[in-house]
Amino acid sequence: MSQLPSERRRREVRQIEPPLYTECYGDGIETLVFLAGLGGTTRYWAPRIAPLTRDYKIVLVDLLGFGDSPKPWTRYSVDRHVAALHETLATLGPFTIIGHSLGALLAVAYAARFPEQIKNMVLMSLPYFGSEEDAYRYFRKNRNDRLRGLVVTNMGLTIIACLITRRVLGKFLPYLIRDMPKEVVADLVKHTWISSTSSLWEVVYRYDALSDILRIPERIDVLCIHGDRDTTAPLFSLDLIQKHRPGWRIDMLHDVDHHPFLRDTARCIELIKNIVP
């Protein structure tokens, strides 16, 4: 059966979709690839990576649907994200991949599918819950932030919150969220409701990261960096992961929340340098 013209056009659009937006710094031999978390962009890292650019080649990537990368109307599944990443990173030699939160989960998925490209991994604030139901229970039991727990576990409310944030509060966010760098907060609106909501459900809640963790070759050196005050990525997940992968190292940062790289940049850079040959 021949394809309808509209079907052919949709397929052509998918084939010519541009690669993800990247920024490159430094000219070292070893390459470090950075993936930000949900709502994050290259500017999550760029103002703070200067100490690394002297010795390494740095590649910052905006995930599919975020920042200046394409934002197709699609299901933002783990496989879709990884395919977009591989299209962008396929020409790179073996590199160290560094991911934060959602980016950490996608780093795990990428390493499980393309282990030949990965030398080392640094996973910051890895949000592993075990299942979608366990994620709901974790967020809803937080008595100090019941409203947030309700919003982030109800897809309809999450979509509404995303639309209000982008269309109503967008330009005021840097003045409303004072505990984060202004450039990071300003970029929290550089996504669509479907890229943000679909990525949250498909990658953070429904993705069985443990199955991919077990597929990652033991030759890959892995470091998990976590804040001891992180209420977004549960601390118990680290115990579960280390039970299955005892060779993975964990560095717990004192008095740090879900954003280790922003709160203790110097320590994170020191740990990254220690893991990269």
PDB file of C-alpha atoms in Angstrom:
ATOM      1  CA  MET A   1       0.000   0.000   0.000  1.00  0.00           C
ATOM      2  CA  SER A   2       1.431   3.394  -0.966  1.00  0.00           C
ATOM      3  CA  GLN A   3       1.959   6.036   1.684  1.00  0.00           C
ATOM      4  CA  LEU A   4      -0.327   9.027   1.864  1.00  0.00           C
ATOM      5  CA  PRO A   5       1.387  12.378   1.148  1.00  0.00           C
ATOM      6  CA  SER A   6       0.883  13.485   4.752  1.00  0.00           C
ATOM      7  CA  GLU A   7       2.532  10.285   6.020  1.00  0.00           C
ATOM      8  CA  ARG A   8       5.522  10.823   3.729  1.00  0.00           C
ATOM      9  CA  ARG A   9       5.886  14.413   4.945  1.00  0.00           C
ATOM     10  CA  ARG A  10       5.843  13.348   8.603  1.00  0.00           C
ATOM     11  CA  ARG A  11       8.531  10.748   7.939  1.00  0.00           C
ATOM     12  CA  GLU A  12      10.686  13.266   6.074  1.00  0.00           C
ATOM     13  CA  VAL A  13      10.391  15.733   8.963  1.00  0.00           C
ATOM     14  CA  ARG A  14      11.623  13.080  11.390  1.00  0.00           C
ATOM     15  CA  GLN A  15      14.565  12.264   9.139  1.00  0.00           C
ATOM     16  CA  ILE A  16      15.766  15.851   8.797  1.00  0.00           C
ATOM     17  CA  GLU A  17      15.227  16.791  12.450  1.00  0.00           C
ATOM     18  CA  PRO A  18      18.351  18.746  13.474  1.00  0.00           C
ATOM     19  CA  PRO A  19      20.703  17.402  16.134  1.00  0.00           C
ATOM     20  CA  LEU A  20      20.570  18.537  19.721  1.00  0.00           C
ATOM     21  CA  TYR A  21      21.963  21.927  20.641  1.00  0.00           C
ATOM     22  CA  THR A  22      25.517  21.716  22.013  1.00  0.00           C
ATOM     23  CA  GLU A  23      28.218  24.039  23.257  1.00  0.00           C
ATOM     24  CA  CYS A  24      31.894  23.044  23.282  1.00  0.00           C
ATOM     25  CA  TYR A  25      34.714  24.414  25.406  1.00  0.00           C
ATOM     26  CA  GLY A  26      38.380  23.553  25.887  1.00  0.00           C
ATOM     27  CA  ASP A  27      40.647  21.449  23.704  1.00  0.00           C
ATOM     28  CA  GLY A  28      41.918  18.692  25.983  1.00  0.00           C
ATOM     29  CA  ILE A  29      42.358  15.088  24.900  1.00  0.00           C
ATOM     30  CA  GLU A  30      39.720  13.702  27.272  1.00  0.00           C
ATOM     31  CA  THR A  31      36.088  14.622  26.554  1.00  0.00           C
ATOM     32  CA  LEU A  32      33.435  15.327  29.191  1.00  0.00           C
ATOM     33  CA  VAL A  33      29.765  15.358  28.118  1.00  0.00           C
ATOM     34  CA  PHE A  34      27.299  17.115  30.447  1.00  0.00           C
ATOM     35  CA  LEU A  35      23.527  16.456  30.522  1.00  0.00           C
ATOM     36  CA  ALA A  36      21.304  18.716  32.637  1.00  0.00           C
ATOM     37  CA  GLY A  37      18.189  17.718  34.542  1.00  0.00           C
ATOM     38  CA  LEU A  38      14.506  18.426  33.895  1.00  0.00           C
ATOM     39  CA  GLY A  39      14.192  22.043  32.742  1.00  0.00           C
ATOM     40  CA  GLY A  40      17.954  22.521  32.718  1.00  0.00           C
ATOM     41  CA  THR A  41      20.019  23.764  29.783  1.00  0.00           C
ATOM     42  CA  THR A  42      23.672  24.295  28.901  1.00  0.00           C
ATOM     43  CA  ARG A  43      23.609  27.339  31.167  1.00  0.00           C
ATOM     44  CA  TYR A  44      23.217  25.058  34.178  1.00  0.00           C
ATOM     45  CA  TRP A  45      26.881  24.159  33.653  1.00  0.00           C
ATOM     46  CA  ALA A  46      28.530  26.794  31.439  1.00  0.00           C
ATOM     47  CA  PRO A  47      29.268  29.566  33.967  1.00  0.00           C
ATOM     48  CA  ARG A  48      30.914  27.083  36.354  1.00  0.00           C
ATOM     49  CA  ILE A  49      33.092  24.802  34.193  1.00  0.00           C
ATOM     50  CA  ALA A  50      36.089  27.115  33.651  1.00  0.00           C
ATOM     51  CA  PRO A  51      38.398  25.036  35.918  1.00  0.00           C
ATOM     52  CA  LEU A  52      37.769  22.024  33.653  1.00  0.00           C
ATOM     53  CA  THR A  53      38.306  23.690  30.286  1.00  0.00           C
ATOM     54  CA  ARG A  54      42.059  23.937  30.824  1.00  0.00           C
ATOM     55  CA  ASP A  55      42.480  20.160  30.770  1.00  0.00           C
ATOM     56  CA  TYR A  56      39.424  18.717  29.006  1.00  0.00           C
ATOM     57  CA  LYS A  57      37.188  19.121  26.006  1.00  0.00           C
ATOM     58  CA  ILE A  58      33.742  19.978  27.372  1.00  0.00           C
ATOM     59  CA  VAL A  59      30.518  19.223  25.488  1.00  0.00           C
ATOM     60  CA  LEU A  60      27.309  20.647  26.973  1.00  0.00           C
ATOM     61  CA  VAL A  61      24.062  19.265  25.550  1.00  0.00           C
ATOM     62  CA  ASP A  62      20.469  20.499  25.688  1.00  0.00           C
ATOM     63  CA  LEU A  63      18.262  17.412  25.912  1.00  0.00           C
ATOM     64  CA  LEU A  64      15.540  16.844  23.331  1.00  0.00           C
ATOM     65  CA  GLY A  65      12.627  19.157  24.144  1.00  0.00           C
ATOM     66  CA  PHE A  66      14.644  21.540  26.312  1.00  0.00           C
ATOM     67  CA  GLY A  67      16.756  24.663  25.922  1.00  0.00           C
ATOM     68  CA  ASP A  68      17.657  25.347  22.304  1.00  0.00           C
ATOM     69  CA  SER A  69      17.255  21.758  21.117  1.00  0.00           C
ATOM     70  CA  PRO A  70      14.351  20.651  18.885  1.00  0.00           C
ATOM     71  CA  LYS A  71      11.006  20.265  20.640  1.00  0.00           C
ATOM     72  CA  PRO A  72       8.992  17.812  18.523  1.00  0.00           C
ATOM     73  CA  TRP A  73       5.424  16.826  19.320  1.00  0.00           C
ATOM     74  CA  THR A  74       6.278  13.297  20.443  1.00  0.00           C
ATOM     75  CA  ARG A  75       6.399  10.884  23.337  1.00  0.00           C
ATOM     76  CA  TYR A  76       9.591  11.699  25.212  1.00  0.00           C
ATOM     77  CA  SER A  77      10.497   8.133  26.073  1.00  0.00           C
ATOM     78  CA  VAL A  78      13.923   6.977  27.232  1.00  0.00           C
ATOM     79  CA  ASP A  79      14.570   5.458  23.797  1.00  0.00           C
ATOM     80  CA  ARG A  80      13.577   8.708  22.049  1.00  0.00           C
ATOM     81  CA  HIS A  81      15.894  10.760  24.252  1.00  0.00           C
ATOM     82  CA  VAL A  82      18.779   8.318  23.838  1.00  0.00           C
ATOM     83  CA  ALA A  83      18.321   8.179  20.062  1.00  0.00           C
ATOM     84  CA  ALA A  84      18.566  11.971  19.891  1.00  0.00           C
ATOM     85  CA  LEU A  85      21.648  11.936  22.109  1.00  0.00           C
ATOM     86  CA  HIS A  86      23.322   9.257  20.011  1.00  0.00           C
ATOM     87  CA  GLU A  87      22.626  11.161  16.806  1.00  0.00           C
ATOM     88  CA  THR A  88      24.472  14.094  18.380  1.00  0.00           C
ATOM     89  CA  LEU A  89      27.299  12.226  20.145  1.00  0.00           C
ATOM     90  CA  ALA A  90      27.937   9.303  17.776  1.00  0.00           C
ATOM     91  CA  THR A  91      31.096  10.817  16.282  1.00  0.00           C
ATOM     92  CA  LEU A  92      32.771  11.342  19.646  1.00  0.00           C
ATOM     93  CA  GLY A  93      35.362   8.885  20.861  1.00  0.00           C
ATOM     94  CA  PRO A  94      35.063   7.298  24.322  1.00  0.00           C
ATOM     95  CA  PHE A  95      34.072  10.023  26.781  1.00  0.00           C
ATOM     96  CA  THR A  96      33.054  10.609  30.390  1.00  0.00           C
ATOM     97  CA  ILE A  97      29.334  11.317  30.686  1.00  0.00           C
ATOM     98  CA  ILE A  98      28.115  13.530  33.527  1.00  0.00           C
ATOM     99  CA  GLY A  99      24.394  13.796  34.185  1.00  0.00           C
ATOM    100  CA  HIS A 100      22.229  15.579  36.719  1.00  0.00           C
ATOM    101  CA  SER A 101      18.841  14.177  37.801  1.00  0.00           C
ATOM    102  CA  LEU A 102      16.918  13.429  34.562  1.00  0.00           C
ATOM    103  CA  GLY A 103      20.250  13.743  32.772  1.00  0.00           C
ATOM    104  CA  ALA A 104      21.748  11.150  35.137  1.00  0.00           C
ATOM    105  CA  LEU A 105      19.005   8.666  34.250  1.00  0.00           C
ATOM    106  CA  LEU A 106      19.598   9.258  30.541  1.00  0.00           C
ATOM    107  CA  ALA A 107      23.342   8.839  31.092  1.00  0.00           C
ATOM    108  CA  VAL A 108      22.592   5.388  32.544  1.00  0.00           C
ATOM    109  CA  ALA A 109      20.369   4.531  29.581  1.00  0.00           C
ATOM    110  CA  TYR A 110      22.984   5.762  27.094  1.00  0.00           C
ATOM    111  CA  ALA A 111      25.803   3.795  28.739  1.00  0.00           C
ATOM    112  CA  ALA A 112      23.711   0.621  28.729  1.00  0.00           C
ATOM    113  CA  ARG A 113      23.014   0.948  25.002  1.00  0.00           C
ATOM    114  CA  PHE A 114      26.352   2.352  23.800  1.00  0.00           C
ATOM    115  CA  PRO A 115      28.932   1.176  26.359  1.00  0.00           C
ATOM    116  CA  GLU A 116      31.744   1.341  23.813  1.00  0.00           C
ATOM    117  CA  GLN A 117      31.466   5.144  23.884  1.00  0.00           C
ATOM    118  CA  ILE A 118      31.656   5.496  27.659  1.00  0.00           C
ATOM    119  CA  LYS A 119      34.851   5.588  29.735  1.00  0.00           C
ATOM    120  CA  ASN A 120      33.513   6.905  33.053  1.00  0.00           C
ATOM    121  CA  MET A 121      30.232   8.176  34.505  1.00  0.00           C
ATOM    122  CA  VAL A 122      29.350  10.814  37.093  1.00  0.00           C
ATOM    123  CA  LEU A 123      25.717  10.663  38.207  1.00  0.00           C
ATOM    124  CA  MET A 124      24.514  13.640  40.230  1.00  0.00           C
ATOM    125  CA  SER A 125      21.272  13.399  42.219  1.00  0.00           C
ATOM    126  CA  LEU A 126      20.148  10.214  40.464  1.00  0.00           C
ATOM    127  CA  PRO A 127      16.350   9.964  40.992  1.00  0.00           C
ATOM    128  CA  TYR A 128      15.586   6.245  41.160  1.00  0.00           C
ATOM    129  CA  PHE A 129      12.363   5.167  42.889  1.00  0.00           C
ATOM    130  CA  GLY A 130      11.833   1.570  41.807  1.00  0.00           C
ATOM    131  CA  SER A 131       8.482   2.076  40.074  1.00  0.00           C
ATOM    132  CA  GLU A 132       5.930   4.720  39.147  1.00  0.00           C
ATOM    133  CA  GLU A 133       3.822   3.806  42.181  1.00  0.00           C
ATOM    134  CA  ASP A 134       6.818   4.078  44.491  1.00  0.00           C
ATOM    135  CA  ALA A 135       7.608   7.522  43.059  1.00  0.00           C
ATOM    136  CA  TYR A 136       4.049   8.666  43.779  1.00  0.00           C
ATOM    137  CA  ARG A 137       4.248   7.388  47.342  1.00  0.00           C
ATOM    138  CA  TYR A 138       7.605   9.057  47.920  1.00  0.00           C
ATOM    139  CA  PHE A 139       6.471  12.522  46.825  1.00  0.00           C
ATOM    140  CA  ARG A 140       3.040  12.352  48.449  1.00  0.00           C
ATOM    141  CA  LYS A 141       4.330  11.374  51.884  1.00  0.00           C
ATOM    142  CA  ASN A 142       6.359  14.578  52.259  1.00  0.00           C
ATOM    143  CA  ARG A 143       4.379  16.412  54.918  1.00  0.00           C
ATOM    144  CA  ASN A 144       6.406  19.592  54.498  1.00  0.00           C
ATOM    145  CA  ASP A 145       5.488  19.998  50.836  1.00  0.00           C
ATOM    146  CA  ARG A 146       2.173  18.280  50.194  1.00  0.00           C
ATOM    147  CA  LEU A 147       1.185  20.695  47.415  1.00  0.00           C
ATOM    148  CA  ARG A 148       4.342  19.949  45.421  1.00  0.00           C
ATOM    149  CA  GLY A 149       3.814  16.239  45.950  1.00  0.00           C
ATOM    150  CA  LEU A 150       0.269  16.479  44.628  1.00  0.00           C
ATOM    151  CA  VAL A 151       1.258  18.515  41.565  1.00  0.00           C
ATOM    152  CA  VAL A 152       4.242  16.418  40.444  1.00  0.00           C
ATOM    153  CA  THR A 153       2.289  13.143  40.697  1.00  0.00           C
ATOM    154  CA  ASN A 154      -0.824  14.299  38.828  1.00  0.00           C
ATOM    155  CA  MET A 155      -0.262  14.676  35.095  1.00  0.00           C
ATOM    156  CA  GLY A 156      -3.087  17.184  34.622  1.00  0.00           C
ATOM    157  CA  LEU A 157      -1.849  19.427  37.433  1.00  0.00           C
ATOM    158  CA  THR A 158       1.726  19.148  36.167  1.00  0.00           C
ATOM    159  CA  ILE A 159       0.623  20.333  32.705  1.00  0.00           C
ATOM    160  CA  ILE A 160      -1.284  23.274  34.215  1.00  0.00           C
ATOM    161  CA  ALA A 161       1.673  24.228  36.407  1.00  0.00           C
ATOM    162  CA  CYS A 162       3.983  24.070  33.382  1.00  0.00           C
ATOM    163  CA  LEU A 163       1.713  26.300  31.288  1.00  0.00           C
ATOM    164  CA  ILE A 164       1.316  28.866  34.071  1.00  0.00           C
ATOM    165  CA  THR A 165       5.066  28.921  34.713  1.00  0.00           C
ATOM    166  CA  ARG A 166       5.932  29.464  31.059  1.00  0.00           C
ATOM    167  CA  ARG A 167       3.153  31.794  29.935  1.00  0.00           C
ATOM    168  CA  VAL A 168       2.355  33.813  33.062  1.00  0.00           C
ATOM    169  CA  LEU A 169       5.291  33.732  35.471  1.00  0.00           C
ATOM    170  CA  GLY A 170       8.155  33.218  33.013  1.00  0.00           C
ATOM    171  CA  LYS A 171       9.818  36.635  33.049  1.00  0.00           C
ATOM    172  CA  PHE A 172       9.349  36.956  36.817  1.00  0.00           C
ATOM    173  CA  LEU A 173      10.899  33.602  37.768  1.00  0.00           C
ATOM    174  CA  PRO A 174      14.431  34.946  38.419  1.00  0.00           C
ATOM    175  CA  TYR A 175      12.898  37.286  41.003  1.00  0.00           C
ATOM    176  CA  LEU A 176      10.650  34.615  42.543  1.00  0.00           C
ATOM    177  CA  ILE A 177      13.248  31.839  42.822  1.00  0.00           C
ATOM    178  CA  ARG A 178      16.119  33.498  44.675  1.00  0.00           C
ATOM    179  CA  ASP A 179      18.129  30.441  45.737  1.00  0.00           C
ATOM    180  CA  MET A 180      19.162  29.490  42.190  1.00  0.00           C
ATOM    181  CA  PRO A 181      21.412  31.302  39.668  1.00  0.00           C
ATOM    182  CA  LYS A 182      19.383  33.698  37.522  1.00  0.00           C
ATOM    183  CA  GLU A 183      20.475  32.146  34.221  1.00  0.00           C
ATOM    184  CA  VAL A 184      19.369  28.692  35.409  1.00  0.00           C
ATOM    185  CA  VAL A 185      15.966  29.986  36.533  1.00  0.00           C
ATOM    186  CA  ALA A 186      15.478  32.017  33.349  1.00  0.00           C
ATOM    187  CA  ASP A 187      15.904  28.871  31.242  1.00  0.00           C
ATOM    188  CA  LEU A 188      13.275  26.911  33.171  1.00  0.00           C
ATOM    189  CA  VAL A 189      10.734  28.087  30.575  1.00  0.00           C
ATOM    190  CA  LYS A 190      12.690  26.782  27.563  1.00  0.00           C
ATOM    191  CA  HIS A 191      10.614  23.671  26.992  1.00  0.00           C
ATOM    192  CA  THR A 192       7.025  22.741  26.106  1.00  0.00           C
ATOM    193  CA  TRP A 193       4.402  21.243  28.364  1.00  0.00           C
ATOM    194  CA  ILE A 194       4.639  17.951  26.505  1.00  0.00           C
ATOM    195  CA  SER A 195       8.451  17.747  26.579  1.00  0.00           C
ATOM    196  CA  SER A 196       8.533  18.498  30.296  1.00  0.00           C
ATOM    197  CA  THR A 197       5.579  16.369  31.412  1.00  0.00           C
ATOM    198  CA  SER A 198       6.286  13.437  29.108  1.00  0.00           C
ATOM    199  CA  SER A 199       9.974  13.361  30.130  1.00  0.00           C
ATOM    200  CA  LEU A 200       9.027  13.393  33.811  1.00  0.00           C
ATOM    201  CA  TRP A 201       6.647  10.453  33.483  1.00  0.00           C
ATOM    202  CA  GLU A 202       8.506   8.418  30.877  1.00  0.00           C
ATOM    203  CA  VAL A 203      12.055   8.827  32.203  1.00  0.00           C
ATOM    204  CA  VAL A 204      11.807   9.606  35.916  1.00  0.00           C
ATOM    205  CA  TYR A 205       8.711   7.633  36.923  1.00  0.00           C
ATOM    206  CA  ARG A 206       8.333   4.746  34.452  1.00  0.00           C
ATOM    207  CA  TYR A 207      11.888   3.944  33.416  1.00  0.00           C
ATOM    208  CA  ASP A 208      13.376   0.843  35.054  1.00  0.00           C
ATOM    209  CA  ALA A 209      16.869   2.279  35.510  1.00  0.00           C
ATOM    210  CA  LEU A 210      18.062  -0.674  37.579  1.00  0.00           C
ATOM    211  CA  SER A 211      17.776  -3.060  34.632  1.00  0.00           C
ATOM    212  CA  ASP A 212      20.071  -0.773  32.610  1.00  0.00           C
ATOM    213  CA  ILE A 213      22.415  -0.265  35.555  1.00  0.00           C
ATOM    214  CA  LEU A 214      22.994  -4.004  35.599  1.00  0.00           C
ATOM    215  CA  ARG A 215      23.870  -3.931  31.873  1.00  0.00           C
ATOM    216  CA  ILE A 216      26.639  -1.344  32.229  1.00  0.00           C
ATOM    217  CA  PRO A 217      30.066  -3.043  31.980  1.00  0.00           C
ATOM    218  CA  GLU A 218      32.064  -3.178  35.201  1.00  0.00           C
ATOM    219  CA  ARG A 219      35.073  -1.622  33.424  1.00  0.00           C
ATOM    220  CA  ILE A 220      33.204   1.713  33.432  1.00  0.00           C
ATOM    221  CA  ASP A 221      34.103   3.677  36.555  1.00  0.00           C
ATOM    222  CA  VAL A 222      30.960   5.207  38.088  1.00  0.00           C
ATOM    223  CA  LEU A 223      30.683   7.924  40.746  1.00  0.00           C
ATOM    224  CA  CYS A 224      27.381   9.021  42.283  1.00  0.00           C
ATOM    225  CA  ILE A 225      27.307  12.513  43.815  1.00  0.00           C
ATOM    226  CA  HIS A 226      24.354  13.201  46.106  1.00  0.00           C
ATOM    227  CA  GLY A 227      23.331  15.869  48.576  1.00  0.00           C
ATOM    228  CA  ASP A 228      22.326  14.729  52.064  1.00  0.00           C
ATOM    229  CA  ARG A 229      19.402  17.210  51.988  1.00  0.00           C
ATOM    230  CA  ASP A 230      18.031  16.038  48.641  1.00  0.00           C
ATOM    231  CA  THR A 231      14.248  15.610  48.865  1.00  0.00           C
ATOM    232  CA  THR A 232      13.768  15.053  45.113  1.00  0.00           C
ATOM    233  CA  ALA A 233      16.082  12.097  44.516  1.00  0.00           C
ATOM    234  CA  PRO A 234      15.657   9.680  47.435  1.00  0.00           C
ATOM    235  CA  LEU A 235      18.736   8.692  49.398  1.00  0.00           C
ATOM    236  CA  PHE A 236      17.508   5.092  49.743  1.00  0.00           C
ATOM    237  CA  SER A 237      18.021   4.562  46.014  1.00  0.00           C
ATOM    238  CA  LEU A 238      21.776   4.803  46.502  1.00  0.00           C
ATOM    239  CA  ASP A 239      21.740   1.891  48.958  1.00  0.00           C
ATOM    240  CA  LEU A 240      19.729  -0.189  46.489  1.00  0.00           C
ATOM    241  CA  ILE A 241      22.055   0.644  43.614  1.00  0.00           C
ATOM    242  CA  GLN A 242      25.202  -0.063  45.595  1.00  0.00           C
ATOM    243  CA  LYS A 243      23.742  -3.393  46.699  1.00  0.00           C
ATOM    244  CA  HIS A 244      23.652  -4.456  43.044  1.00  0.00           C
ATOM    245  CA  ARG A 245      26.764  -2.539  41.931  1.00  0.00           C
ATOM    246  CA  PRO A 246      29.112  -2.448  44.942  1.00  0.00           C
ATOM    247  CA  GLY A 247      31.927  -1.094  42.781  1.00  0.00           C
ATOM    248  CA  TRP A 248      30.084   2.164  42.186  1.00  0.00           C
ATOM    249  CA  ARG A 249      31.361   4.948  44.423  1.00  0.00           C
ATOM    250  CA  ILE A 250      29.124   7.378  46.306  1.00  0.00           C
ATOM    251  CA  ASP A 251      30.146  10.796  47.550  1.00  0.00           C
ATOM    252  CA  MET A 252      27.592  12.422  49.856  1.00  0.00           C
ATOM    253  CA  LEU A 253      27.851  16.211  50.098  1.00  0.00           C
ATOM    254  CA  HIS A 254      26.945  17.695  53.476  1.00  0.00           C
ATOM    255  CA  ASP A 255      24.125  20.229  53.712  1.00  0.00           C
ATOM    256  CA  VAL A 256      23.458  20.063  49.942  1.00  0.00           C
ATOM    257  CA  ASP A 257      20.067  19.679  48.242  1.00  0.00           C
ATOM    258  CA  HIS A 258      19.170  18.390  44.744  1.00  0.00           C
ATOM    259  CA  HIS A 259      21.769  20.598  43.028  1.00  0.00           C
ATOM    260  CA  PRO A 260      25.289  19.567  44.071  1.00  0.00           C
ATOM    261  CA  PHE A 261      26.980  21.270  41.106  1.00  0.00           C
ATOM    262  CA  LEU A 262      25.368  24.607  41.964  1.00  0.00           C
ATOM    263  CA  ARG A 263      25.792  24.400  45.744  1.00  0.00           C
ATOM    264  CA  ASP A 264      29.336  23.004  45.937  1.00  0.00           C
ATOM    265  CA  THR A 265      30.875  23.506  42.512  1.00  0.00           C
ATOM    266  CA  ALA A 266      34.467  23.248  43.709  1.00  0.00           C
ATOM    267  CA  ARG A 267      33.927  19.859  45.334  1.00  0.00           C
ATOM    268  CA  CYS A 268      32.078  18.484  42.297  1.00  0.00           C
ATOM    269  CA  ILE A 269      34.859  19.625  39.961  1.00  0.00           C
ATOM    270  CA  GLU A 270      37.437  17.995  42.246  1.00  0.00           C
ATOM    271  CA  LEU A 271      35.496  14.721  42.173  1.00  0.00           C
ATOM    272  CA  ILE A 272      35.143  14.860  38.380  1.00  0.00           C
ATOM    273  CA  LYS A 273      38.885  15.384  37.979  1.00  0.00           C
ATOM    274  CA  ASN A 274      39.551  12.419  40.260  1.00  0.00           C
ATOM    275  CA  ILE A 275      37.474  10.029  38.151  1.00  0.00           C
ATOM    276  CA  VAL A 276      38.745  11.170  34.734  1.00  0.00           C
ATOM    277  CA  PRO A 277      42.206   9.796  33.832  1.00  0.00           C
TER     278      PRO A 277
END
